[in-house]
Amino acid sequence: MQEKQTPTKYEIHPLLKGRWSPRAFSQKAITETEIKTLLEAGRWAPSSNNLQPWRIIWGLKGSDTYQRIFDCLVDFNQDWVEDTPALMLGAYKKDMKDGEKENFHALHDLGLFMGNVCVQATSMGIAVHQMAGLDQDKAKEEFEFPDNYHVATATAIGYYGGNPDTLPEDLQDEETKIMRERKPQREFAFNGNFKN
Ligand SMILES: Cc1cc2nc3c(=O)[nH]c(=O)nc-3n(C[C@H](O)[C@H](O)[C@H](O)COP(=O)(O)O)c2cc1C
């Protein structure tokens, strides 16, 4: 498996530390049970008012649904997603009750759902690579979402252990770069007023 280093300042759980988003996946297939296990982890995420606004479309490689999700991705993502064993779309319901108040926390809750999916996946040796790069309106139409839904993301899913050489050349460096990077806490967390 591609070696990655995550230089944490405080020790965190190995499942959080070990996760990263590959673009090359092992060719080992993902099963329906594995997808349903990931979705079960998401299902138990917290959400505002327990509204569970997330809606998921998923397909395994070779299926019609997989191809229809793939066709919604932007070219940049299609170039590396090509051989990924499973694909998902993440959508959310925009209103609290039908036609009523907007649910301002729906995207937040879809993020929590995906956070659970990521942790569960890592525990199973499965990698999850989320994507904003898709035609969201096309996906909404293609999968017949009603107007009060928004398709936010797509996700590529497969086992870790892919061969970086199979990627387009411009993506190979990032795939093989060992050191992962994050902003230091002082740039985003304040024990007091916001600081720019
Ligand atoms: C909401 C979201 C959208 C993203 N969109 C894309 C995308 O369209 N294409 C892509 O290659 N990676 C995408 N990524 C992956 C991020 O670039 C990646 O998570 C980030 O660089 C941190 O790397 P890591 O996940 O390996 O820690 C996205 C990630 C998230 C959470």
PDB file of C-alpha atoms and ligand atoms in Angstrom:
ATOM      1  CA  MET A   1       0.000   0.000   0.000  1.00  0.00           C
ATOM      2  CA  GLN A   2       1.123   3.548  -0.779  1.00  0.00           C
ATOM      3  CA  GLU A   3       3.006   4.900   2.244  1.00  0.00           C
ATOM      4  CA  LYS A   4       1.653   8.130   3.750  1.00  0.00           C
ATOM      5  CA  GLN A   5       2.779  10.086   6.804  1.00  0.00           C
ATOM      6  CA  THR A   6       0.330  12.118   8.851  1.00  0.00           C
ATOM      7  CA  PRO A   7       2.274  14.407  11.171  1.00  0.00           C
ATOM      8  CA  THR A   8      -0.217  14.939  14.017  1.00  0.00           C
ATOM      9  CA  LYS A   9       0.690  17.340  16.818  1.00  0.00           C
ATOM     10  CA  TYR A  10      -1.514  15.423  19.302  1.00  0.00           C
ATOM     11  CA  GLU A  11      -2.095  11.694  19.056  1.00  0.00           C
ATOM     12  CA  ILE A  12      -5.413  10.844  17.325  1.00  0.00           C
ATOM     13  CA  HIS A  13      -7.237   7.593  16.593  1.00  0.00           C
ATOM     14  CA  PRO A  14      -5.425   5.394  14.035  1.00  0.00           C
ATOM     15  CA  LEU A  15      -8.611   5.200  11.915  1.00  0.00           C
ATOM     16  CA  LEU A  16      -8.561   8.983  11.495  1.00  0.00           C
ATOM     17  CA  LYS A  17      -4.820   9.137  11.032  1.00  0.00           C
ATOM     18  CA  GLY A  18      -4.682   6.296   8.512  1.00  0.00           C
ATOM     19  CA  ARG A  19      -7.382   7.605   6.162  1.00  0.00           C
ATOM     20  CA  TRP A  20      -6.442   9.339   2.937  1.00  0.00           C
ATOM     21  CA  SER A  21      -8.079   9.799  -0.448  1.00  0.00           C
ATOM     22  CA  PRO A  22      -6.380   7.731  -3.154  1.00  0.00           C
ATOM     23  CA  ARG A  23      -7.118   8.044  -6.862  1.00  0.00           C
ATOM     24  CA  ALA A  24      -5.713   4.599  -7.711  1.00  0.00           C
ATOM     25  CA  PHE A  25      -7.645   1.738  -6.113  1.00  0.00           C
ATOM     26  CA  SER A  26      -7.000  -1.984  -5.826  1.00  0.00           C
ATOM     27  CA  GLN A  27      -8.942  -3.963  -8.423  1.00  0.00           C
ATOM     28  CA  LYS A  28     -10.456  -6.085  -5.629  1.00  0.00           C
ATOM     29  CA  ALA A  29     -14.216  -5.754  -6.026  1.00  0.00           C
ATOM     30  CA  ILE A  30     -16.452  -4.029  -3.509  1.00  0.00           C
ATOM     31  CA  THR A  31     -19.532  -6.072  -2.586  1.00  0.00           C
ATOM     32  CA  GLU A  32     -23.108  -4.976  -2.006  1.00  0.00           C
ATOM     33  CA  THR A  33     -22.762  -6.001   1.652  1.00  0.00           C
ATOM     34  CA  GLU A  34     -19.692  -3.784   2.032  1.00  0.00           C
ATOM     35  CA  ILE A  35     -21.549  -0.807   0.552  1.00  0.00           C
ATOM     36  CA  LYS A  36     -24.508  -1.464   2.847  1.00  0.00           C
ATOM     37  CA  THR A  37     -22.130  -1.655   5.818  1.00  0.00           C
ATOM     38  CA  LEU A  38     -20.716   1.763   4.907  1.00  0.00           C
ATOM     39  CA  LEU A  39     -24.242   3.155   4.522  1.00  0.00           C
ATOM     40  CA  GLU A  40     -25.215   1.669   7.889  1.00  0.00           C
ATOM     41  CA  ALA A  41     -22.327   3.582   9.491  1.00  0.00           C
ATOM     42  CA  GLY A  42     -23.617   6.746   7.808  1.00  0.00           C
ATOM     43  CA  ARG A  43     -27.166   5.988   8.900  1.00  0.00           C
ATOM     44  CA  TRP A  44     -26.165   6.350  12.557  1.00  0.00           C
ATOM     45  CA  ALA A  45     -24.627   9.790  12.141  1.00  0.00           C
ATOM     46  CA  PRO A  46     -26.159  12.636  14.137  1.00  0.00           C
ATOM     47  CA  SER A  47     -28.275  15.181  12.263  1.00  0.00           C
ATOM     48  CA  SER A  48     -30.125  18.362  13.110  1.00  0.00           C
ATOM     49  CA  ASN A  49     -33.574  17.406  14.523  1.00  0.00           C
ATOM     50  CA  ASN A  50     -32.738  13.824  13.511  1.00  0.00           C
ATOM     51  CA  LEU A  51     -34.046  14.770  10.050  1.00  0.00           C
ATOM     52  CA  GLN A  52     -31.428  12.574   8.326  1.00  0.00           C
ATOM     53  CA  PRO A  53     -31.549  14.736   5.176  1.00  0.00           C
ATOM     54  CA  TRP A  54     -28.958  12.638   3.324  1.00  0.00           C
ATOM     55  CA  ARG A  55     -29.952  10.654   0.232  1.00  0.00           C
ATOM     56  CA  ILE A  56     -27.497   8.298  -1.450  1.00  0.00           C
ATOM     57  CA  ILE A  57     -27.353   6.743  -4.927  1.00  0.00           C
ATOM     58  CA  TRP A  58     -24.790   3.959  -5.311  1.00  0.00           C
ATOM     59  CA  GLY A  59     -23.635   1.542  -7.985  1.00  0.00           C
ATOM     60  CA  LEU A  60     -21.022  -1.181  -8.384  1.00  0.00           C
ATOM     61  CA  LYS A  61     -18.672  -1.220 -11.371  1.00  0.00           C
ATOM     62  CA  GLY A  62     -20.303  -2.853 -14.369  1.00  0.00           C
ATOM     63  CA  SER A  63     -23.813  -1.765 -13.451  1.00  0.00           C
ATOM     64  CA  ASP A  64     -26.013   0.721 -15.234  1.00  0.00           C
ATOM     65  CA  THR A  65     -26.213   2.941 -12.134  1.00  0.00           C
ATOM     66  CA  TYR A  66     -22.414   3.066 -11.885  1.00  0.00           C
ATOM     67  CA  GLN A  67     -22.175   4.239 -15.489  1.00  0.00           C
ATOM     68  CA  ARG A  68     -24.876   6.874 -14.969  1.00  0.00           C
ATOM     69  CA  ILE A  69     -23.031   8.269 -11.908  1.00  0.00           C
ATOM     70  CA  PHE A  70     -19.748   8.173 -13.848  1.00  0.00           C
ATOM     71  CA  ASP A  71     -21.331  10.159 -16.690  1.00  0.00           C
ATOM     72  CA  CYS A  72     -22.154  12.983 -14.231  1.00  0.00           C
ATOM     73  CA  LEU A  73     -18.495  13.479 -13.186  1.00  0.00           C
ATOM     74  CA  VAL A  74     -16.385  16.289 -14.634  1.00  0.00           C
ATOM     75  CA  ASP A  75     -13.637  15.230 -17.052  1.00  0.00           C
ATOM     76  CA  PHE A  76     -10.867  15.702 -14.452  1.00  0.00           C
ATOM     77  CA  ASN A  77     -12.513  13.168 -12.154  1.00  0.00           C
ATOM     78  CA  GLN A  78     -13.529  10.772 -14.946  1.00  0.00           C
ATOM     79  CA  ASP A  79      -9.845  10.516 -15.876  1.00  0.00           C
ATOM     80  CA  TRP A  80      -8.888   8.867 -12.585  1.00  0.00           C
ATOM     81  CA  VAL A  81     -12.204   7.311 -11.510  1.00  0.00           C
ATOM     82  CA  GLU A  82     -12.370   5.035 -14.560  1.00  0.00           C
ATOM     83  CA  ASP A  83     -11.426   1.793 -12.748  1.00  0.00           C
ATOM     84  CA  THR A  84     -12.893   2.478  -9.315  1.00  0.00           C
ATOM     85  CA  PRO A  85     -14.943  -0.478  -7.980  1.00  0.00           C
ATOM     86  CA  ALA A  86     -17.926   1.542  -6.665  1.00  0.00           C
ATOM     87  CA  LEU A  87     -19.431   5.010  -7.027  1.00  0.00           C
ATOM     88  CA  MET A  88     -21.873   6.972  -4.923  1.00  0.00           C
ATOM     89  CA  LEU A  89     -23.742  10.263  -5.083  1.00  0.00           C
ATOM     90  CA  GLY A  90     -24.483  12.215  -1.917  1.00  0.00           C
ATOM     91  CA  ALA A  91     -27.565  14.434  -1.938  1.00  0.00           C
ATOM     92  CA  TYR A  92     -29.591  16.204   0.725  1.00  0.00           C
ATOM     93  CA  LYS A  93     -33.155  17.353   1.263  1.00  0.00           C
ATOM     94  CA  LYS A  94     -33.137  21.142   1.385  1.00  0.00           C
ATOM     95  CA  ASP A  95     -36.258  21.814   3.465  1.00  0.00           C
ATOM     96  CA  MET A  96     -37.342  20.826   6.997  1.00  0.00           C
ATOM     97  CA  LYS A  97     -40.773  19.558   6.000  1.00  0.00           C
ATOM     98  CA  ASP A  98     -42.067  19.536   2.451  1.00  0.00           C
ATOM     99  CA  GLY A  99     -42.125  23.116   1.200  1.00  0.00           C
ATOM    100  CA  GLU A 100     -41.573  24.491   4.684  1.00  0.00           C
ATOM    101  CA  LYS A 101     -38.506  26.171   6.230  1.00  0.00           C
ATOM    102  CA  GLU A 102     -35.077  25.651   4.673  1.00  0.00           C
ATOM    103  CA  ASN A 103     -32.893  23.166   6.547  1.00  0.00           C
ATOM    104  CA  PHE A 104     -29.688  25.193   6.871  1.00  0.00           C
ATOM    105  CA  HIS A 105     -27.871  22.237   8.373  1.00  0.00           C
ATOM    106  CA  ALA A 106     -28.603  19.654   5.692  1.00  0.00           C
ATOM    107  CA  LEU A 107     -25.204  19.917   3.979  1.00  0.00           C
ATOM    108  CA  HIS A 108     -23.551  19.787   7.398  1.00  0.00           C
ATOM    109  CA  ASP A 109     -25.472  16.566   8.133  1.00  0.00           C
ATOM    110  CA  LEU A 110     -24.524  14.970   4.807  1.00  0.00           C
ATOM    111  CA  GLY A 111     -20.922  15.752   5.823  1.00  0.00           C
ATOM    112  CA  LEU A 112     -21.428  13.948   9.132  1.00  0.00           C
ATOM    113  CA  PHE A 113     -22.908  10.977   7.255  1.00  0.00           C
ATOM    114  CA  MET A 114     -19.837  10.882   5.039  1.00  0.00           C
ATOM    115  CA  GLY A 115     -17.544  11.262   8.058  1.00  0.00           C
ATOM    116  CA  ASN A 116     -19.027   8.065   9.503  1.00  0.00           C
ATOM    117  CA  VAL A 117     -18.680   6.362   6.105  1.00  0.00           C
ATOM    118  CA  CYS A 118     -14.997   7.351   5.973  1.00  0.00           C
ATOM    119  CA  VAL A 119     -14.193   5.978   9.432  1.00  0.00           C
ATOM    120  CA  GLN A 120     -16.105   2.717   8.817  1.00  0.00           C
ATOM    121  CA  ALA A 121     -14.426   2.320   5.425  1.00  0.00           C
ATOM    122  CA  THR A 122     -10.942   2.838   6.876  1.00  0.00           C
ATOM    123  CA  SER A 123     -11.646   0.164   9.488  1.00  0.00           C
ATOM    124  CA  MET A 124     -12.388  -2.240   6.601  1.00  0.00           C
ATOM    125  CA  GLY A 125      -9.308  -1.294   4.544  1.00  0.00           C
ATOM    126  CA  ILE A 126     -11.593   0.515   2.109  1.00  0.00           C
ATOM    127  CA  ALA A 127     -10.776   3.968   0.739  1.00  0.00           C
ATOM    128  CA  VAL A 128     -13.266   6.709   0.020  1.00  0.00           C
ATOM    129  CA  HIS A 129     -12.496   9.621  -2.300  1.00  0.00           C
ATOM    130  CA  GLN A 130     -15.156  12.337  -2.286  1.00  0.00           C
ATOM    131  CA  MET A 131     -15.696  14.667  -5.235  1.00  0.00           C
ATOM    132  CA  ALA A 132     -17.303  18.048  -5.698  1.00  0.00           C
ATOM    133  CA  GLY A 133     -16.401  17.838  -9.382  1.00  0.00           C
ATOM    134  CA  LEU A 134     -19.642  16.677 -10.945  1.00  0.00           C
ATOM    135  CA  ASP A 135     -22.513  18.213 -12.878  1.00  0.00           C
ATOM    136  CA  GLN A 136     -24.897  18.480  -9.935  1.00  0.00           C
ATOM    137  CA  ASP A 137     -27.946  19.506 -11.977  1.00  0.00           C
ATOM    138  CA  LYS A 138     -27.395  16.679 -14.443  1.00  0.00           C
ATOM    139  CA  ALA A 139     -27.133  14.187 -11.559  1.00  0.00           C
ATOM    140  CA  LYS A 140     -30.312  15.551  -9.985  1.00  0.00           C
ATOM    141  CA  GLU A 141     -32.203  15.122 -13.252  1.00  0.00           C
ATOM    142  CA  GLU A 142     -30.633  11.786 -14.179  1.00  0.00           C
ATOM    143  CA  PHE A 143     -31.674  10.180 -10.878  1.00  0.00           C
ATOM    144  CA  GLU A 144     -35.072  11.908 -10.745  1.00  0.00           C
ATOM    145  CA  PHE A 145     -34.567  13.870  -7.529  1.00  0.00           C
ATOM    146  CA  PRO A 146     -37.468  16.230  -6.750  1.00  0.00           C
ATOM    147  CA  ASP A 147     -36.763  20.000  -6.758  1.00  0.00           C
ATOM    148  CA  ASN A 148     -36.264  20.233  -2.995  1.00  0.00           C
ATOM    149  CA  TYR A 149     -33.128  18.085  -3.149  1.00  0.00           C
ATOM    150  CA  HIS A 150     -29.566  19.008  -4.055  1.00  0.00           C
ATOM    151  CA  VAL A 151     -26.891  16.582  -5.246  1.00  0.00           C
ATOM    152  CA  ALA A 152     -23.729  17.744  -3.481  1.00  0.00           C
ATOM    153  CA  THR A 153     -20.971  15.195  -4.045  1.00  0.00           C
ATOM    154  CA  ALA A 154     -19.879  12.015  -5.724  1.00  0.00           C
ATOM    155  CA  THR A 155     -17.663   9.428  -4.026  1.00  0.00           C
ATOM    156  CA  ALA A 156     -15.275   6.840  -5.400  1.00  0.00           C
ATOM    157  CA  ILE A 157     -14.920   3.704  -3.260  1.00  0.00           C
ATOM    158  CA  GLY A 158     -12.456   0.830  -3.443  1.00  0.00           C
ATOM    159  CA  TYR A 159      -9.781  -0.999  -1.490  1.00  0.00           C
ATOM    160  CA  TYR A 160      -6.503   0.746  -0.795  1.00  0.00           C
ATOM    161  CA  GLY A 161      -3.524  -0.679  -2.674  1.00  0.00           C
ATOM    162  CA  GLY A 162      -3.961   0.637  -6.201  1.00  0.00           C
ATOM    163  CA  ASN A 163      -1.054   1.106  -8.593  1.00  0.00           C
ATOM    164  CA  PRO A 164      -0.239   4.843  -9.009  1.00  0.00           C
ATOM    165  CA  ASP A 165       1.287   4.093 -12.448  1.00  0.00           C
ATOM    166  CA  THR A 166      -2.220   3.539 -13.780  1.00  0.00           C
ATOM    167  CA  LEU A 167      -3.108   7.201 -13.134  1.00  0.00           C
ATOM    168  CA  PRO A 168      -2.790  10.078 -15.594  1.00  0.00           C
ATOM    169  CA  GLU A 169       0.804  11.377 -15.253  1.00  0.00           C
ATOM    170  CA  ASP A 170      -0.135  14.705 -13.669  1.00  0.00           C
ATOM    171  CA  LEU A 171      -1.836  12.919 -10.745  1.00  0.00           C
ATOM    172  CA  GLN A 172       0.922  10.428  -9.965  1.00  0.00           C
ATOM    173  CA  ASP A 173       3.049  12.851  -7.893  1.00  0.00           C
ATOM    174  CA  GLU A 174       0.225  13.652  -5.515  1.00  0.00           C
ATOM    175  CA  GLU A 175      -0.625   9.966  -5.188  1.00  0.00           C
ATOM    176  CA  THR A 176       2.926   9.019  -4.241  1.00  0.00           C
ATOM    177  CA  LYS A 177       3.749  12.076  -2.101  1.00  0.00           C
ATOM    178  CA  ILE A 178       4.447  10.680   1.354  1.00  0.00           C
ATOM    179  CA  MET A 179       3.838  13.676   3.618  1.00  0.00           C
ATOM    180  CA  ARG A 180       0.202  14.744   4.135  1.00  0.00           C
ATOM    181  CA  GLU A 181      -0.417  18.415   4.928  1.00  0.00           C
ATOM    182  CA  ARG A 182      -2.863  20.416   7.013  1.00  0.00           C
ATOM    183  CA  LYS A 183      -3.100  23.997   8.314  1.00  0.00           C
ATOM    184  CA  PRO A 184      -1.876  24.389  11.887  1.00  0.00           C
ATOM    185  CA  GLN A 185      -4.642  24.699  14.500  1.00  0.00           C
ATOM    186  CA  ARG A 186      -3.771  28.358  15.201  1.00  0.00           C
ATOM    187  CA  GLU A 187      -5.124  29.213  11.705  1.00  0.00           C
ATOM    188  CA  PHE A 188      -8.619  27.832  12.291  1.00  0.00           C
ATOM    189  CA  ALA A 189      -9.272  27.375  16.022  1.00  0.00           C
ATOM    190  CA  PHE A 190      -9.479  30.313  18.451  1.00  0.00           C
ATOM    191  CA  ASN A 191      -9.831  30.205  22.210  1.00  0.00           C
ATOM    192  CA  GLY A 192     -11.403  33.659  22.006  1.00  0.00           C
ATOM    193  CA  ASN A 193     -12.190  36.027  19.118  1.00  0.00           C
ATOM    194  CA  PHE A 194     -11.854  35.104  15.462  1.00  0.00           C
ATOM    195  CA  LYS A 195      -8.449  36.011  14.053  1.00  0.00           C
ATOM    196  CA  ASN A 196      -7.645  36.485  10.398  1.00  0.00           C
TER     197      ASN A 196
HETATM  198  C1  LIG B   1     -16.432  17.688  -0.439  1.00  0.00           C
HETATM  199  C2  LIG B   1     -15.142  17.239  -1.112  1.00  0.00           C
HETATM  200  C3  LIG B   1     -14.980  17.470  -2.474  1.00  0.00           C
HETATM  201  C4  LIG B   1     -13.821  17.005  -3.130  1.00  0.00           C
HETATM  202  N1  LIG B   1     -13.739  17.117  -4.495  1.00  0.00           N
HETATM  203  C5  LIG B   1     -12.725  16.475  -5.149  1.00  0.00           C
HETATM  204  C6  LIG B   1     -12.766  16.375  -6.568  1.00  0.00           C
HETATM  205  O1  LIG B   1     -13.701  16.816  -7.258  1.00  0.00           O
HETATM  206  N2  LIG B   1     -11.731  15.731  -7.182  1.00  0.00           N
HETATM  207  C7  LIG B   1     -10.688  15.177  -6.470  1.00  0.00           C
HETATM  208  O2  LIG B   1      -9.803  14.601  -7.099  1.00  0.00           O
HETATM  209  N3  LIG B   1     -10.651  15.241  -5.113  1.00  0.00           N
HETATM  210  C8  LIG B   1     -11.642  15.866  -4.430  1.00  0.00           C
HETATM  211  N4  LIG B   1     -11.671  15.880  -3.058  1.00  0.00           N
HETATM  212  C9  LIG B   1     -10.575  15.253  -2.290  1.00  0.00           C
HETATM  213  C10 LIG B   1      -9.735  16.297  -1.548  1.00  0.00           C
HETATM  214  O3  LIG B   1      -8.923  16.961  -2.473  1.00  0.00           O
HETATM  215  C11 LIG B   1      -8.927  15.626  -0.437  1.00  0.00           C
HETATM  216  O4  LIG B   1      -9.812  15.120   0.531  1.00  0.00           O
HETATM  217  C12 LIG B   1      -7.965  16.613   0.222  1.00  0.00           C
HETATM  218  O5  LIG B   1      -6.954  16.970  -0.696  1.00  0.00           O
HETATM  219  C13 LIG B   1      -7.314  16.044   1.460  1.00  0.00           C
HETATM  220  O6  LIG B   1      -6.668  14.846   1.132  1.00  0.00           O
HETATM  221  P1  LIG B   1      -6.925  13.508   1.975  1.00  0.00           P
HETATM  222  O7  LIG B   1      -8.406  13.203   1.865  1.00  0.00           O
HETATM  223  O8  LIG B   1      -6.092  12.471   1.287  1.00  0.00           O
HETATM  224  O9  LIG B   1      -6.539  13.768   3.381  1.00  0.00           O
HETATM  225  C14 LIG B   1     -12.783  16.358  -2.379  1.00  0.00           C
HETATM  226  C15 LIG B   1     -12.965  16.161  -1.003  1.00  0.00           C
HETATM  227  C16 LIG B   1     -14.122  16.581  -0.368  1.00  0.00           C
HETATM  228  C17 LIG B   1     -14.297  16.307   1.114  1.00  0.00           C
END
